[in-house]
């Protein structure tokens, strides 16, 4: 009896697949031991191992006499991401239901922080083009700077980028590493006195009617300015409307918990289909990881510098410069980073509510930026 099939798979493992096993193990380690976004990194890491096993049954395989056998992860990817972008969009409903826009409505000036902190997206697109990436790939790489995994995934998939897997890994990994990346970036452009600047928090004038009208108005404005952003902004704001309307508390809780957790779990393991060794292990992947880091740093630095300039023109209502860095979309990790840095500089300095306001404005700005990138680059590529 021939038992060669027992070691045939082992002998067919390539060095690129071995690299992917290491990458998968690293993602699992960061998720479990370091607690970096475990709901995403753990399924991504395990999925990376699954799709890179020789003749893996989780992706489509062709067998003589049987034909093509469908694989579950490939089917999920082709149905839930490639065909309709359903998974990233459905996740936005859950994210929207989690967000409280009250602190932002109490201080609308912080909307500007969310807009300014998206600068890293467009600066990174320019850098990527200069490094030789074509426009569709450069645009997809730049959107890593949105600090929003679902937006990065949706944009790169819609633009048919050749590097969907690398972009997804960079976006989600750097989101998880915000507590490490942002303090470094912020301290590059602030002094201890900057970080110690106090800001009084006076929540006032935010009525229930404002909370209900806000997601509707934002959706309409975003849809008129950047129609390609309607799916992104609309699903985010629909989730928030469920939260704020006051008559759908059960659905709001379901969206925040069950829906968000289920989609996150499936999205993490489904993304791994784009992490096959032959597509992932190449020089461009390392360049994309580096550019993703540049985008995150630029977001934070530009956000801080923007607030410093803004303070020159509003000397009687200054904003702590660090709050500008919270304008990235990494909610709520970035807000916590700002609060921690503020208290390191002054133990009585509490910036959390201001940082949250900038952070949720960044959530809106990131999906609008994703829509702008889609609308512009889809028409010229």
Coordinates of C-alpha atoms in Angstrom, one line a residue, residues 171-378:
X171 CA -4.3 48.6 8.0
X172 CA -5.4 46.2 10.8
X173 CA -1.9 45.7 12.2
X174 CA -1.2 49.4 12.5
X175 CA -4.7 50.0 14.0
X176 CA -3.7 47.5 16.7
X177 CA -0.3 49.3 17.1
X178 CA -1.8 52.8 17.6
X179 CA -0.8 52.8 21.3
X180 CA 2.9 52.3 20.2
X181 CA 2.9 54.4 17.0
X182 CA 1.0 57.5 18.1
X183 CA 3.0 58.5 21.2
X184 CA 6.2 58.4 19.1
X185 CA 4.7 60.5 16.4
X186 CA 3.1 63.0 18.8
X187 CA 6.3 63.5 20.8
X188 CA 8.1 64.3 17.6
X189 CA 6.2 67.6 17.2
X190 CA 5.1 68.5 20.8
X191 CA 6.8 69.7 24.0
X192 CA 5.8 68.6 27.5
X193 CA 4.1 72.0 27.9
X194 CA 2.0 71.3 24.8
X195 CA 0.9 68.0 26.1
X196 CA 0.1 69.4 29.5
X197 CA -2.3 72.1 28.1
X198 CA -5.6 71.7 29.9
X199 CA -9.0 72.0 28.2
X200 CA -12.2 72.4 30.2
X201 CA -15.0 70.2 29.1
X202 CA -18.5 71.8 29.0
X203 CA -21.1 69.5 27.4
X204 CA -24.0 71.7 26.6
X205 CA -26.7 72.3 24.0
X206 CA -26.7 68.8 22.5
X207 CA -30.4 67.9 22.2
X208 CA -31.9 64.6 21.3
X209 CA -33.2 66.2 18.1
X210 CA -29.6 67.2 17.1
X211 CA -28.4 63.7 17.8
X212 CA -31.1 62.2 15.5
X213 CA -30.7 64.8 12.7
X214 CA -26.9 64.6 12.7
X215 CA -26.5 61.2 11.0
X216 CA -29.1 62.1 8.4
X217 CA -27.6 65.5 7.6
X218 CA -24.1 64.1 7.4
X219 CA -25.2 61.3 5.0
X220 CA -26.9 63.8 2.7
X221 CA -24.0 66.2 2.6
X222 CA -21.4 63.4 2.1
X223 CA -23.6 61.9 -0.6
X224 CA -23.7 65.3 -2.5
X225 CA -20.0 66.0 -2.1
X226 CA -18.7 62.5 -2.7
X227 CA -21.4 60.1 -4.0
X228 CA -19.1 57.2 -3.9
X229 CA -19.0 57.5 -0.1
X230 CA -22.7 56.9 0.3
X231 CA -22.3 53.2 1.1
X232 CA -19.5 53.9 3.6
X233 CA -21.0 57.0 5.3
X234 CA -24.6 55.8 4.9
X235 CA -24.1 52.5 6.7
X236 CA -22.0 54.2 9.5
X237 CA -24.7 56.8 10.0
X238 CA -27.5 54.3 9.8
X239 CA -25.9 52.4 12.7
X240 CA -25.7 55.7 14.7
X241 CA -29.3 56.6 13.9
X242 CA -30.4 53.2 15.3
X243 CA -28.5 54.1 18.5
X244 CA -29.9 57.7 18.8
X245 CA -33.5 57.2 17.7
X246 CA -34.4 55.8 21.1
X247 CA -37.0 53.3 19.8
X248 CA -34.6 50.5 18.7
X249 CA -32.6 49.8 21.7
X250 CA -32.6 46.0 21.1
X251 CA -31.4 46.4 17.5
X252 CA -28.8 49.0 18.7
X253 CA -27.4 46.5 21.2
X254 CA -27.4 43.7 18.6
X255 CA -25.6 45.9 16.1
X256 CA -23.0 47.0 18.7
X257 CA -22.3 43.5 20.0
X258 CA -23.6 40.5 18.0
X259 CA -23.4 41.9 14.5
X260 CA -20.1 43.7 15.0
X261 CA -18.5 40.7 16.7
X262 CA -19.8 38.2 14.1
X263 CA -18.7 40.3 11.1
X264 CA -15.3 41.1 12.6
X265 CA -14.7 37.4 13.2
X266 CA -15.7 36.4 9.7
X267 CA -14.0 39.4 8.1
X268 CA -10.7 38.5 9.8
X269 CA -10.5 35.0 8.6
X270 CA -11.9 35.8 5.1
X271 CA -9.2 38.4 4.5
X272 CA -6.7 35.7 4.8
X273 CA -7.6 34.5 1.3
X274 CA -5.7 37.4 0.0
X275 CA -2.6 36.3 2.0
X276 CA -1.6 33.4 -0.1
X277 CA 2.1 33.1 -0.3
X278 CA 2.6 33.6 -4.0
X279 CA 0.7 36.9 -3.8
X280 CA 2.0 38.1 -0.4
X281 CA 5.6 37.2 -0.1
X282 CA 7.2 39.8 -2.4
X283 CA 9.2 43.0 -2.1
X284 CA 6.2 45.2 -2.6
X285 CA 4.6 43.9 0.5
X286 CA 7.4 45.2 2.7
X287 CA 7.2 48.5 0.9
X288 CA 3.4 48.7 1.6
X289 CA 4.0 47.9 5.3
X290 CA 6.5 50.8 5.4
X291 CA 4.2 53.1 3.6
X292 CA 1.3 52.2 5.9
X293 CA 3.5 53.2 8.8
X294 CA 4.4 56.5 7.1
X295 CA 0.7 57.2 6.6
X296 CA -0.1 56.7 10.2
X297 CA 2.8 58.9 11.4
X298 CA 1.9 61.6 8.9
X299 CA -1.8 61.6 10.0
X300 CA -0.8 62.2 13.6
X301 CA 1.9 64.8 12.9
X302 CA -0.3 66.8 10.5
X303 CA -3.1 66.7 13.0
X304 CA -0.9 68.1 15.7
X305 CA 0.6 70.8 13.5
X306 CA -2.8 71.8 12.2
X307 CA -4.1 72.5 15.8
X308 CA -0.9 74.5 16.5
X309 CA -1.7 76.7 13.6
X310 CA -5.4 76.9 14.5
X311 CA -4.4 78.0 18.0
X312 CA -2.6 81.0 16.5
X313 CA -5.9 82.3 15.1
X314 CA -8.0 81.4 18.1
X315 CA -5.8 82.4 21.1
X316 CA -8.8 82.5 23.5
X317 CA -10.1 79.1 22.8
X318 CA -7.0 76.9 22.4
X319 CA -7.0 73.2 21.8
X320 CA -4.4 70.9 23.2
X321 CA -2.3 70.1 20.1
X322 CA -2.4 66.3 20.8
X323 CA -6.2 66.4 20.2
X324 CA -5.4 67.0 16.6
X325 CA -3.7 63.6 16.4
X326 CA -6.9 61.9 17.7
X327 CA -8.5 63.0 14.4
X328 CA -7.4 59.6 12.9
X329 CA -10.1 57.0 12.7
X330 CA -8.6 54.5 15.1
X331 CA -11.5 54.7 17.6
X332 CA -11.3 54.6 20.6
X333 CA -7.6 53.6 20.8
X334 CA -6.3 57.0 19.8
X335 CA -8.5 58.8 22.3
X336 CA -7.0 56.7 25.1
X337 CA -3.5 57.4 23.9
X338 CA -4.1 61.2 24.1
X339 CA -5.6 60.9 27.6
X340 CA -2.6 58.9 28.7
X341 CA -0.1 61.3 27.3
X342 CA -1.9 64.2 28.8
X343 CA -1.8 62.7 32.2
X344 CA 1.9 61.8 31.9
X345 CA 2.5 65.5 31.4
X346 CA 0.1 66.7 34.1
X347 CA -1.7 64.1 36.3
X348 CA -4.7 66.4 36.6
X349 CA -5.0 66.9 32.8
X350 CA -8.1 65.1 31.4
X351 CA -8.4 65.2 27.6
X352 CA -10.5 62.1 27.0
X353 CA -13.8 63.7 26.0
X354 CA -12.1 66.2 23.6
X355 CA -10.0 63.4 22.1
X356 CA -13.1 61.3 21.6
X357 CA -14.8 64.2 19.8
X358 CA -11.8 64.5 17.4
X359 CA -11.7 60.7 17.1
X360 CA -15.3 60.3 16.0
X361 CA -14.9 63.2 13.6
X362 CA -12.0 61.2 12.2
X363 CA -14.3 58.3 11.8
X364 CA -16.6 60.4 9.6
X365 CA -13.7 62.0 7.7
X366 CA -12.0 58.6 7.0
X367 CA -15.0 57.2 5.3
X368 CA -15.6 60.4 3.3
X369 CA -11.9 60.3 2.3
X370 CA -12.4 56.7 1.2
X371 CA -15.3 57.8 -0.9
X372 CA -13.4 60.7 -2.4
X373 CA -10.5 58.4 -3.3
X374 CA -12.9 55.9 -4.9
X375 CA -14.7 58.6 -6.8
X376 CA -11.6 60.3 -8.1
X377 CA -9.4 57.3 -8.9
X378 CA -12.1 55.0 -10.2

